[in-house]
Amino acid sequence: MPEFSILKPFSGEVNHGLVLDSSEIPDAIMADQIHGDTILEVNQRPETLPQCDAFITNLKGLPLMVRVADCQGVLIYDPITRSAASVHSGWRGSALNIIGKTIEKMTEVYGSSPADLLVAISPSLGPCCAKFSEPKNELPEFCHPFIRPNNHVDFWALSTKQCLDAGIPENQLELAAECSKCRPGYPSHRNGDSKRMGVFVTLL
Ligand SMILES: [Zn+2]
C-alpha cells in the first residue's frame, strides 16, 4: 500500500456526499466527456464545456473534475513541478491508454518525471462485474491478457499496468479497488443510475 492517500479525503461522510453531487462544487471545471483520448491543458477557466476526457494544469485553485459511474476517475499529482491531472477512463479510455497519454503530456508540458507522480484511481467497475459479450472482439489485443473467466475484464489490473509502464513507481499508485456496481454507495451506469460521482483534484 502506498504511504500517501489522495482518495482518503473523499471517504469521510461529508466529503462523500459532496462528490456524489458535482453541482455542490460550482467552481469545478468539467468536460463534455466523449470516451476519447483528448487531454486539455487548462491555462484559464474554459468559457464553454470542453470536449475532452482529461485535464492537466499547474494553476492553483481550479478543481479539475471528471464525472464517473463505473468508469475510472484517475487523479495525478506532481509535487515537484506542482502540476496535476484528472482523467476519465472507461473501457474505451483504457483501450486508448488515456492514462499513459496523460502522464506523457505532463512530461511534455510541465517537465514532470513519472517517478515523482502520485496516482490515485477511484472506485469503479471491478473484475467481479465488468462482463463483456465478446471482449476479444471489443477490446484491442493489448487488453486481452486482462480478460478473466466468463468474459469478465480486469480494468483495475490493466490501469495498474498502464501506470507502471508509464514509469509510476508501484508504491506511488493508489487503487481504490472498490467496485462501483456491487459495493453500496457509488453510482453505477450498469445498475441504471443516472447520477455521476465527481472525482477531482485542486492545486492549493
Ligand atoms: Zn463488482
mmCIF file with all atom_site columns, C-alpha atoms and ligand atoms in Angstrom:
data_model
loop_
_atom_site.group_PDB
_atom_site.id
_atom_site.type_symbol
_atom_site.label_atom_id
_atom_site.label_alt_id
_atom_site.label_comp_id
_atom_site.label_asym_id
_atom_site.label_entity_id
_atom_site.label_seq_id
_atom_site.pdbx_PDB_ins_code
_atom_site.Cartn_x
_atom_site.Cartn_y
_atom_site.Cartn_z
_atom_site.occupancy
_atom_site.B_iso_or_equiv
_atom_site.pdbx_formal_charge
_atom_site.auth_seq_id
_atom_site.auth_comp_id
_atom_site.auth_asym_id
_atom_site.auth_atom_id
_atom_site.pdbx_PDB_model_num
ATOM   1   C  CA . MET A 1 1   ? 0.000   0.000   0.000   1.00 0.00 ? 1   MET A CA 1
ATOM   2   C  CA . PRO A 1 2   ? 1.289   3.485   -0.766  1.00 0.00 ? 2   PRO A CA 1
ATOM   3   C  CA . GLU A 1 3   ? 2.117   5.735   2.180   1.00 0.00 ? 3   GLU A CA 1
ATOM   4   C  CA . PHE A 1 4   ? 0.129   8.633   0.796   1.00 0.00 ? 4   PHE A CA 1
ATOM   5   C  CA . SER A 1 5   ? -3.591  8.762   0.145   1.00 0.00 ? 5   SER A CA 1
ATOM   6   C  CA . ILE A 1 6   ? -5.241  11.014  -2.384  1.00 0.00 ? 6   ILE A CA 1
ATOM   7   C  CA . LEU A 1 7   ? -8.529  9.135   -2.146  1.00 0.00 ? 7   LEU A CA 1
ATOM   8   C  CA . LYS A 1 8   ? -8.779  9.162   1.633   1.00 0.00 ? 8   LYS A CA 1
ATOM   9   C  CA . PRO A 1 9   ? -10.169 12.707  1.950   1.00 0.00 ? 9   PRO A CA 1
ATOM   10  C  CA . PHE A 1 10  ? -13.153 11.516  -0.074  1.00 0.00 ? 10  PHE A CA 1
ATOM   11  C  CA . SER A 1 11  ? -14.038 8.733   2.312   1.00 0.00 ? 11  SER A CA 1
ATOM   12  C  CA . GLY A 1 12  ? -15.467 10.917  5.089   1.00 0.00 ? 12  GLY A CA 1
ATOM   13  C  CA . GLU A 1 13  ? -19.235 11.090  5.254   1.00 0.00 ? 13  GLU A CA 1
ATOM   14  C  CA . VAL A 1 14  ? -19.408 14.794  4.432   1.00 0.00 ? 14  VAL A CA 1
ATOM   15  C  CA . ASN A 1 15  ? -16.981 14.713  1.530   1.00 0.00 ? 15  ASN A CA 1
ATOM   16  C  CA . HIS A 1 16  ? -18.578 11.583  0.193   1.00 0.00 ? 16  HIS A CA 1
ATOM   17  C  CA . GLY A 1 17  ? -21.876 13.417  -0.062  1.00 0.00 ? 17  GLY A CA 1
ATOM   18  C  CA . LEU A 1 18  ? -20.158 16.256  -1.860  1.00 0.00 ? 18  LEU A CA 1
ATOM   19  C  CA . VAL A 1 19  ? -18.535 14.184  -4.548  1.00 0.00 ? 19  VAL A CA 1
ATOM   20  C  CA . LEU A 1 20  ? -21.749 12.309  -5.255  1.00 0.00 ? 20  LEU A CA 1
ATOM   21  C  CA . ASP A 1 21  ? -23.306 15.574  -6.363  1.00 0.00 ? 21  ASP A CA 1
ATOM   22  C  CA . SER A 1 22  ? -20.965 17.545  -8.590  1.00 0.00 ? 22  SER A CA 1
ATOM   23  C  CA . SER A 1 23  ? -23.259 20.602  -8.501  1.00 0.00 ? 23  SER A CA 1
ATOM   24  C  CA . GLU A 1 24  ? -22.045 21.101  -4.923  1.00 0.00 ? 24  GLU A CA 1
ATOM   25  C  CA . ILE A 1 25  ? -18.711 22.275  -6.315  1.00 0.00 ? 25  ILE A CA 1
ATOM   26  C  CA . PRO A 1 26  ? -19.760 25.189  -8.537  1.00 0.00 ? 26  PRO A CA 1
ATOM   27  C  CA . ASP A 1 27  ? -16.187 26.197  -9.395  1.00 0.00 ? 27  ASP A CA 1
ATOM   28  C  CA . ALA A 1 28  ? -15.262 22.791  -10.734 1.00 0.00 ? 28  ALA A CA 1
ATOM   29  C  CA . ILE A 1 29  ? -14.013 22.626  -14.294 1.00 0.00 ? 29  ILE A CA 1
ATOM   30  C  CA . MET A 1 30  ? -15.837 19.831  -16.060 1.00 0.00 ? 30  MET A CA 1
ATOM   31  C  CA . ALA A 1 31  ? -15.946 18.452  -19.580 1.00 0.00 ? 31  ALA A CA 1
ATOM   32  C  CA . ASP A 1 32  ? -18.256 17.026  -22.147 1.00 0.00 ? 32  ASP A CA 1
ATOM   33  C  CA . GLN A 1 33  ? -16.708 13.580  -21.782 1.00 0.00 ? 33  GLN A CA 1
ATOM   34  C  CA . ILE A 1 34  ? -16.666 11.650  -25.022 1.00 0.00 ? 34  ILE A CA 1
ATOM   35  C  CA . HIS A 1 35  ? -14.719 8.469   -24.170 1.00 0.00 ? 35  HIS A CA 1
ATOM   36  C  CA . GLY A 1 36  ? -11.823 9.666   -26.313 1.00 0.00 ? 36  GLY A CA 1
ATOM   37  C  CA . ASP A 1 37  ? -8.203  10.478  -25.548 1.00 0.00 ? 37  ASP A CA 1
ATOM   38  C  CA . THR A 1 38  ? -8.194  14.269  -25.839 1.00 0.00 ? 38  THR A CA 1
ATOM   39  C  CA . ILE A 1 39  ? -6.279  15.897  -22.984 1.00 0.00 ? 39  ILE A CA 1
ATOM   40  C  CA . LEU A 1 40  ? -6.909  19.576  -22.307 1.00 0.00 ? 40  LEU A CA 1
ATOM   41  C  CA . GLU A 1 41  ? -4.158  21.778  -20.890 1.00 0.00 ? 41  GLU A CA 1
ATOM   42  C  CA . VAL A 1 42  ? -6.024  24.197  -18.617 1.00 0.00 ? 42  VAL A CA 1
ATOM   43  C  CA . ASN A 1 43  ? -4.369  27.642  -18.623 1.00 0.00 ? 43  ASN A CA 1
ATOM   44  C  CA . GLN A 1 44  ? -7.526  29.521  -17.732 1.00 0.00 ? 44  GLN A CA 1
ATOM   45  C  CA . ARG A 1 45  ? -11.128 28.723  -16.907 1.00 0.00 ? 45  ARG A CA 1
ATOM   46  C  CA . PRO A 1 46  ? -12.769 27.459  -20.129 1.00 0.00 ? 46  PRO A CA 1
ATOM   47  C  CA . GLU A 1 47  ? -15.701 29.585  -21.299 1.00 0.00 ? 47  GLU A CA 1
ATOM   48  C  CA . THR A 1 48  ? -17.617 26.629  -22.681 1.00 0.00 ? 48  THR A CA 1
ATOM   49  C  CA . LEU A 1 49  ? -17.738 22.978  -21.752 1.00 0.00 ? 49  LEU A CA 1
ATOM   50  C  CA . PRO A 1 50  ? -14.676 21.486  -23.472 1.00 0.00 ? 50  PRO A CA 1
ATOM   51  C  CA . GLN A 1 51  ? -14.882 18.127  -25.221 1.00 0.00 ? 51  GLN A CA 1
ATOM   52  C  CA . CYS A 1 52  ? -12.175 16.042  -23.620 1.00 0.00 ? 52  CYS A CA 1
ATOM   53  C  CA . ASP A 1 53  ? -11.598 13.207  -21.175 1.00 0.00 ? 53  ASP A CA 1
ATOM   54  C  CA . ALA A 1 54  ? -8.591  14.509  -19.279 1.00 0.00 ? 54  ALA A CA 1
ATOM   55  C  CA . PHE A 1 55  ? -7.336  17.811  -17.904 1.00 0.00 ? 55  PHE A CA 1
ATOM   56  C  CA . ILE A 1 56  ? -3.877  18.908  -16.859 1.00 0.00 ? 56  ILE A CA 1
ATOM   57  C  CA . THR A 1 57  ? -2.955  22.130  -15.084 1.00 0.00 ? 57  THR A CA 1
ATOM   58  C  CA . ASN A 1 58  ? -0.332  23.858  -12.987 1.00 0.00 ? 58  ASN A CA 1
ATOM   59  C  CA . LEU A 1 59  ? -2.692  26.625  -11.884 1.00 0.00 ? 59  LEU A CA 1
ATOM   60  C  CA . LYS A 1 60  ? -3.825  26.806  -8.277  1.00 0.00 ? 60  LYS A CA 1
ATOM   61  C  CA . GLY A 1 61  ? -7.451  26.845  -7.210  1.00 0.00 ? 61  GLY A CA 1
ATOM   62  C  CA . LEU A 1 62  ? -9.016  25.173  -10.236 1.00 0.00 ? 62  LEU A CA 1
ATOM   63  C  CA . PRO A 1 63  ? -10.828 21.943  -9.310  1.00 0.00 ? 63  PRO A CA 1
ATOM   64  C  CA . LEU A 1 64  ? -10.422 19.631  -12.302 1.00 0.00 ? 64  LEU A CA 1
ATOM   65  C  CA . MET A 1 65  ? -13.371 17.269  -12.153 1.00 0.00 ? 65  MET A CA 1
ATOM   66  C  CA . VAL A 1 66  ? -14.270 14.198  -14.139 1.00 0.00 ? 66  VAL A CA 1
ATOM   67  C  CA . ARG A 1 67  ? -17.623 12.549  -13.612 1.00 0.00 ? 67  ARG A CA 1
ATOM   68  C  CA . VAL A 1 68  ? -17.888 8.787   -13.425 1.00 0.00 ? 68  VAL A CA 1
ATOM   69  C  CA . ALA A 1 69  ? -20.309 5.953   -12.831 1.00 0.00 ? 69  ALA A CA 1
ATOM   70  C  CA . ASP A 1 70  ? -18.367 2.678   -13.286 1.00 0.00 ? 70  ASP A CA 1
ATOM   71  C  CA . CYS A 1 71  ? -15.616 4.404   -15.292 1.00 0.00 ? 71  CYS A CA 1
ATOM   72  C  CA . GLN A 1 72  ? -12.362 5.210   -13.507 1.00 0.00 ? 72  GLN A CA 1
ATOM   73  C  CA . GLY A 1 73  ? -11.580 8.704   -12.288 1.00 0.00 ? 73  GLY A CA 1
ATOM   74  C  CA . VAL A 1 74  ? -7.796  8.924   -12.195 1.00 0.00 ? 74  VAL A CA 1
ATOM   75  C  CA . LEU A 1 75  ? -6.025  11.714  -10.311 1.00 0.00 ? 75  LEU A CA 1
ATOM   76  C  CA . ILE A 1 76  ? -2.366  12.514  -10.854 1.00 0.00 ? 76  ILE A CA 1
ATOM   77  C  CA . TYR A 1 77  ? -0.275  14.908  -8.771  1.00 0.00 ? 77  TYR A CA 1
ATOM   78  C  CA . ASP A 1 78  ? 3.290   16.043  -9.284  1.00 0.00 ? 78  ASP A CA 1
ATOM   79  C  CA . PRO A 1 79  ? 4.646   17.517  -6.027  1.00 0.00 ? 79  PRO A CA 1
ATOM   80  C  CA . ILE A 1 80  ? 7.872   18.612  -7.752  1.00 0.00 ? 80  ILE A CA 1
ATOM   81  C  CA . THR A 1 81  ? 6.520   20.668  -10.666 1.00 0.00 ? 81  THR A CA 1
ATOM   82  C  CA . ARG A 1 82  ? 3.277   21.380  -8.759  1.00 0.00 ? 82  ARG A CA 1
ATOM   83  C  CA . SER A 1 83  ? 1.039   20.175  -11.534 1.00 0.00 ? 83  SER A CA 1
ATOM   84  C  CA . ALA A 1 84  ? -1.935  17.824  -11.604 1.00 0.00 ? 84  ALA A CA 1
ATOM   85  C  CA . ALA A 1 85  ? -4.307  15.934  -13.856 1.00 0.00 ? 85  ALA A CA 1
ATOM   86  C  CA . SER A 1 86  ? -7.694  14.326  -13.709 1.00 0.00 ? 86  SER A CA 1
ATOM   87  C  CA . VAL A 1 87  ? -8.663  11.627  -16.170 1.00 0.00 ? 87  VAL A CA 1
ATOM   88  C  CA . HIS A 1 88  ? -11.911 9.913   -17.141 1.00 0.00 ? 88  HIS A CA 1
ATOM   89  C  CA . SER A 1 89  ? -11.043 6.388   -18.189 1.00 0.00 ? 89  SER A CA 1
ATOM   90  C  CA . GLY A 1 90  ? -13.820 3.966   -19.010 1.00 0.00 ? 90  GLY A CA 1
ATOM   91  C  CA . TRP A 1 91  ? -13.215 0.860   -21.053 1.00 0.00 ? 91  TRP A CA 1
ATOM   92  C  CA . ARG A 1 92  ? -12.790 2.924   -24.195 1.00 0.00 ? 92  ARG A CA 1
ATOM   93  C  CA . GLY A 1 93  ? -10.295 5.123   -22.369 1.00 0.00 ? 93  GLY A CA 1
ATOM   94  C  CA . SER A 1 94  ? -8.453  2.001   -21.218 1.00 0.00 ? 94  SER A CA 1
ATOM   95  C  CA . ALA A 1 95  ? -8.357  0.770   -24.811 1.00 0.00 ? 95  ALA A CA 1
ATOM   96  C  CA . LEU A 1 96  ? -6.849  4.153   -25.821 1.00 0.00 ? 96  LEU A CA 1
ATOM   97  C  CA . ASN A 1 97  ? -4.476  4.221   -22.823 1.00 0.00 ? 97  ASN A CA 1
ATOM   98  C  CA . ILE A 1 98  ? -5.574  7.711   -21.891 1.00 0.00 ? 98  ILE A CA 1
ATOM   99  C  CA . ILE A 1 99  ? -3.802  7.268   -18.532 1.00 0.00 ? 99  ILE A CA 1
ATOM   100 C  CA . GLY A 1 100 ? -0.411  6.703   -20.193 1.00 0.00 ? 100 GLY A CA 1
ATOM   101 C  CA . LYS A 1 101 ? -1.033  9.546   -22.633 1.00 0.00 ? 101 LYS A CA 1
ATOM   102 C  CA . THR A 1 102 ? -1.881  11.973  -19.816 1.00 0.00 ? 102 THR A CA 1
ATOM   103 C  CA . ILE A 1 103 ? 1.320   11.084  -17.950 1.00 0.00 ? 103 ILE A CA 1
ATOM   104 C  CA . GLU A 1 104 ? 3.248   11.633  -21.181 1.00 0.00 ? 104 GLU A CA 1
ATOM   105 C  CA . LYS A 1 105 ? 1.554   15.001  -21.675 1.00 0.00 ? 105 LYS A CA 1
ATOM   106 C  CA . MET A 1 106 ? 2.527   16.115  -18.135 1.00 0.00 ? 106 MET A CA 1
ATOM   107 C  CA . THR A 1 107 ? 6.093   15.180  -19.006 1.00 0.00 ? 107 THR A CA 1
ATOM   108 C  CA . GLU A 1 108 ? 5.980   17.230  -22.217 1.00 0.00 ? 108 GLU A CA 1
ATOM   109 C  CA . VAL A 1 109 ? 4.152   20.267  -20.859 1.00 0.00 ? 109 VAL A CA 1
ATOM   110 C  CA . TYR A 1 110 ? 5.420   20.585  -17.277 1.00 0.00 ? 110 TYR A CA 1
ATOM   111 C  CA . GLY A 1 111 ? 8.632   18.577  -17.415 1.00 0.00 ? 111 GLY A CA 1
ATOM   112 C  CA . SER A 1 112 ? 7.208   16.051  -14.942 1.00 0.00 ? 112 SER A CA 1
ATOM   113 C  CA . SER A 1 113 ? 9.180   12.931  -14.217 1.00 0.00 ? 113 SER A CA 1
ATOM   114 C  CA . PRO A 1 114 ? 6.891   9.888   -13.914 1.00 0.00 ? 114 PRO A CA 1
ATOM   115 C  CA . ALA A 1 115 ? 8.999   8.723   -10.951 1.00 0.00 ? 115 ALA A CA 1
ATOM   116 C  CA . ASP A 1 116 ? 7.706   11.732  -8.960  1.00 0.00 ? 116 ASP A CA 1
ATOM   117 C  CA . LEU A 1 117 ? 3.999   11.355  -9.736  1.00 0.00 ? 117 LEU A CA 1
ATOM   118 C  CA . LEU A 1 118 ? 1.343   10.222  -7.273  1.00 0.00 ? 118 LEU A CA 1
ATOM   119 C  CA . VAL A 1 119 ? -1.619  8.491   -8.906  1.00 0.00 ? 119 VAL A CA 1
ATOM   120 C  CA . ALA A 1 120 ? -4.996  7.525   -7.451  1.00 0.00 ? 120 ALA A CA 1
ATOM   121 C  CA . ILE A 1 121 ? -7.745  5.523   -9.149  1.00 0.00 ? 121 ILE A CA 1
ATOM   122 C  CA . SER A 1 122 ? -11.306 5.972   -7.887  1.00 0.00 ? 122 SER A CA 1
ATOM   123 C  CA . PRO A 1 123 ? -13.906 3.297   -7.133  1.00 0.00 ? 123 PRO A CA 1
ATOM   124 C  CA . SER A 1 124 ? -15.004 1.868   -10.488 1.00 0.00 ? 124 SER A CA 1
ATOM   125 C  CA . LEU A 1 125 ? -16.261 -1.248  -12.209 1.00 0.00 ? 125 LEU A CA 1
ATOM   126 C  CA . GLY A 1 126 ? -14.334 -4.209  -10.807 1.00 0.00 ? 126 GLY A CA 1
ATOM   127 C  CA . PRO A 1 127 ? -13.336 -7.514  -12.404 1.00 0.00 ? 127 PRO A CA 1
ATOM   128 C  CA . CYS A 1 128 ? -16.280 -9.007  -10.477 1.00 0.00 ? 128 CYS A CA 1
ATOM   129 C  CA . CYS A 1 129 ? -18.787 -7.074  -12.622 1.00 0.00 ? 129 CYS A CA 1
ATOM   130 C  CA . ALA A 1 130 ? -17.028 -5.948  -15.846 1.00 0.00 ? 130 ALA A CA 1
ATOM   131 C  CA . LYS A 1 131 ? -18.679 -8.546  -18.066 1.00 0.00 ? 131 LYS A CA 1
ATOM   132 C  CA . PHE A 1 132 ? -18.457 -8.188  -21.850 1.00 0.00 ? 132 PHE A CA 1
ATOM   133 C  CA . SER A 1 133 ? -20.201 -10.138 -24.616 1.00 0.00 ? 133 SER A CA 1
ATOM   134 C  CA . GLU A 1 134 ? -17.103 -10.733 -26.708 1.00 0.00 ? 134 GLU A CA 1
ATOM   135 C  CA . PRO A 1 135 ? -14.142 -9.000  -25.089 1.00 0.00 ? 135 PRO A CA 1
ATOM   136 C  CA . LYS A 1 136 ? -11.662 -10.367 -27.632 1.00 0.00 ? 136 LYS A CA 1
ATOM   137 C  CA . ASN A 1 137 ? -13.562 -8.574  -30.395 1.00 0.00 ? 137 ASN A CA 1
ATOM   138 C  CA . GLU A 1 138 ? -14.480 -5.482  -28.392 1.00 0.00 ? 138 GLU A CA 1
ATOM   139 C  CA . LEU A 1 139 ? -11.036 -4.732  -26.944 1.00 0.00 ? 139 LEU A CA 1
ATOM   140 C  CA . PRO A 1 140 ? -7.651  -4.295  -28.647 1.00 0.00 ? 140 PRO A CA 1
ATOM   141 C  CA . GLU A 1 141 ? -5.121  -7.081  -28.336 1.00 0.00 ? 141 GLU A CA 1
ATOM   142 C  CA . PHE A 1 142 ? -3.032  -5.494  -25.566 1.00 0.00 ? 142 PHE A CA 1
ATOM   143 C  CA . CYS A 1 143 ? -6.111  -5.716  -23.310 1.00 0.00 ? 143 CYS A CA 1
ATOM   144 C  CA . HIS A 1 144 ? -6.567  -9.465  -23.853 1.00 0.00 ? 144 HIS A CA 1
ATOM   145 C  CA . PRO A 1 145 ? -4.237  -10.558 -21.004 1.00 0.00 ? 145 PRO A CA 1
ATOM   146 C  CA . PHE A 1 146 ? -6.736  -8.887  -18.657 1.00 0.00 ? 146 PHE A CA 1
ATOM   147 C  CA . ILE A 1 147 ? -9.715  -10.968 -19.810 1.00 0.00 ? 147 ILE A CA 1
ATOM   148 C  CA . ARG A 1 148 ? -10.795 -13.253 -16.985 1.00 0.00 ? 148 ARG A CA 1
ATOM   149 C  CA . PRO A 1 149 ? -13.101 -16.319 -16.985 1.00 0.00 ? 149 PRO A CA 1
ATOM   150 C  CA . ASN A 1 150 ? -16.703 -15.800 -18.134 1.00 0.00 ? 150 ASN A CA 1
ATOM   151 C  CA . ASN A 1 151 ? -15.758 -12.794 -20.293 1.00 0.00 ? 151 ASN A CA 1
ATOM   152 C  CA . HIS A 1 152 ? -15.033 -10.532 -17.344 1.00 0.00 ? 152 HIS A CA 1
ATOM   153 C  CA . VAL A 1 153 ? -12.256 -7.952  -17.743 1.00 0.00 ? 153 VAL A CA 1
ATOM   154 C  CA . ASP A 1 154 ? -9.925  -6.675  -15.016 1.00 0.00 ? 154 ASP A CA 1
ATOM   155 C  CA . PHE A 1 155 ? -9.595  -2.974  -15.776 1.00 0.00 ? 155 PHE A CA 1
ATOM   156 C  CA . TRP A 1 156 ? -8.022  -2.375  -12.368 1.00 0.00 ? 156 TRP A CA 1
ATOM   157 C  CA . ALA A 1 157 ? -5.079  -4.572  -13.366 1.00 0.00 ? 157 ALA A CA 1
ATOM   158 C  CA . LEU A 1 158 ? -4.957  -3.012  -16.837 1.00 0.00 ? 158 LEU A CA 1
ATOM   159 C  CA . SER A 1 159 ? -4.799  0.540   -15.458 1.00 0.00 ? 159 SER A CA 1
ATOM   160 C  CA . THR A 1 160 ? -2.181  -0.542  -12.930 1.00 0.00 ? 160 THR A CA 1
ATOM   161 C  CA . LYS A 1 161 ? -0.055  -1.883  -15.788 1.00 0.00 ? 161 LYS A CA 1
ATOM   162 C  CA . GLN A 1 162 ? -0.559  1.294   -17.810 1.00 0.00 ? 162 GLN A CA 1
ATOM   163 C  CA . CYS A 1 163 ? 0.678   3.355   -14.841 1.00 0.00 ? 163 CYS A CA 1
ATOM   164 C  CA . LEU A 1 164 ? 3.687   1.108   -14.209 1.00 0.00 ? 164 LEU A CA 1
ATOM   165 C  CA . ASP A 1 165 ? 4.556   1.050   -17.929 1.00 0.00 ? 165 ASP A CA 1
ATOM   166 C  CA . ALA A 1 166 ? 4.459   4.857   -17.902 1.00 0.00 ? 166 ALA A CA 1
ATOM   167 C  CA . GLY A 1 167 ? 7.052   4.852   -15.109 1.00 0.00 ? 167 GLY A CA 1
ATOM   168 C  CA . ILE A 1 168 ? 4.912   5.360   -11.995 1.00 0.00 ? 168 ILE A CA 1
ATOM   169 C  CA . PRO A 1 169 ? 6.526   3.619   -9.006  1.00 0.00 ? 169 PRO A CA 1
ATOM   170 C  CA . GLU A 1 170 ? 4.206   0.939   -7.590  1.00 0.00 ? 170 GLU A CA 1
ATOM   171 C  CA . ASN A 1 171 ? 4.205   2.471   -4.106  1.00 0.00 ? 171 ASN A CA 1
ATOM   172 C  CA . GLN A 1 172 ? 3.001   5.799   -5.580  1.00 0.00 ? 172 GLN A CA 1
ATOM   173 C  CA . LEU A 1 173 ? -0.130  4.264   -7.085  1.00 0.00 ? 173 LEU A CA 1
ATOM   174 C  CA . GLU A 1 174 ? -3.310  4.057   -5.039  1.00 0.00 ? 174 GLU A CA 1
ATOM   175 C  CA . LEU A 1 175 ? -6.097  1.877   -6.441  1.00 0.00 ? 175 LEU A CA 1
ATOM   176 C  CA . ALA A 1 176 ? -9.389  2.140   -4.549  1.00 0.00 ? 176 ALA A CA 1
ATOM   177 C  CA . ALA A 1 177 ? -10.295 -1.459  -5.556  1.00 0.00 ? 177 ALA A CA 1
ATOM   178 C  CA . GLU A 1 178 ? -13.950 -0.807  -4.689  1.00 0.00 ? 178 GLU A CA 1
ATOM   179 C  CA . CYS A 1 179 ? -16.427 -1.975  -7.310  1.00 0.00 ? 179 CYS A CA 1
ATOM   180 C  CA . SER A 1 180 ? -18.968 0.734   -8.126  1.00 0.00 ? 180 SER A CA 1
ATOM   181 C  CA . LYS A 1 181 ? -21.557 -1.800  -9.273  1.00 0.00 ? 181 LYS A CA 1
ATOM   182 C  CA . CYS A 1 182 ? -21.651 -4.316  -6.430  1.00 0.00 ? 182 CYS A CA 1
ATOM   183 C  CA . ARG A 1 183 ? -20.475 -2.192  -3.498  1.00 0.00 ? 183 ARG A CA 1
ATOM   184 C  CA . PRO A 1 184 ? -23.050 0.166   -1.974  1.00 0.00 ? 184 PRO A CA 1
ATOM   185 C  CA . GLY A 1 185 ? -22.722 3.923   -2.082  1.00 0.00 ? 185 GLY A CA 1
ATOM   186 C  CA . TYR A 1 186 ? -21.482 4.541   -5.630  1.00 0.00 ? 186 TYR A CA 1
ATOM   187 C  CA . PRO A 1 187 ? -23.429 5.483   -8.750  1.00 0.00 ? 187 PRO A CA 1
ATOM   188 C  CA . SER A 1 188 ? -23.284 2.714   -11.350 1.00 0.00 ? 188 SER A CA 1
ATOM   189 C  CA . HIS A 1 189 ? -24.196 3.108   -15.013 1.00 0.00 ? 189 HIS A CA 1
ATOM   190 C  CA . ARG A 1 190 ? -24.611 -0.659  -15.235 1.00 0.00 ? 190 ARG A CA 1
ATOM   191 C  CA . ASN A 1 191 ? -27.108 -0.507  -12.365 1.00 0.00 ? 191 ASN A CA 1
ATOM   192 C  CA . GLY A 1 192 ? -29.096 2.090   -14.310 1.00 0.00 ? 192 GLY A CA 1
ATOM   193 C  CA . ASP A 1 193 ? -28.056 5.111   -12.214 1.00 0.00 ? 193 ASP A CA 1
ATOM   194 C  CA . SER A 1 194 ? -28.180 8.474   -13.938 1.00 0.00 ? 194 SER A CA 1
ATOM   195 C  CA . LYS A 1 195 ? -26.108 10.081  -11.139 1.00 0.00 ? 195 LYS A CA 1
ATOM   196 C  CA . ARG A 1 196 ? -22.375 10.543  -11.505 1.00 0.00 ? 196 ARG A CA 1
ATOM   197 C  CA . MET A 1 197 ? -19.632 10.704  -8.931  1.00 0.00 ? 197 MET A CA 1
ATOM   198 C  CA . GLY A 1 198 ? -17.316 13.694  -9.198  1.00 0.00 ? 198 GLY A CA 1
ATOM   199 C  CA . VAL A 1 199 ? -13.617 12.904  -8.897  1.00 0.00 ? 199 VAL A CA 1
ATOM   200 C  CA . PHE A 1 200 ? -11.424 15.970  -8.713  1.00 0.00 ? 200 PHE A CA 1
ATOM   201 C  CA . VAL A 1 201 ? -8.063  17.403  -7.827  1.00 0.00 ? 201 VAL A CA 1
ATOM   202 C  CA . THR A 1 202 ? -7.212  21.009  -6.945  1.00 0.00 ? 202 THR A CA 1
ATOM   203 C  CA . LEU A 1 203 ? -3.770  22.522  -6.524  1.00 0.00 ? 203 LEU A CA 1
ATOM   204 C  CA . LEU A 1 204 ? -3.703  24.638  -3.374  1.00 0.00 ? 204 LEU A CA 1
HETATM 205 ZN ZN . ZN  B 2 .   ? -18.445 -5.855  -8.650  1.00 0.00 ? 1   ZN  B ZN 1
#
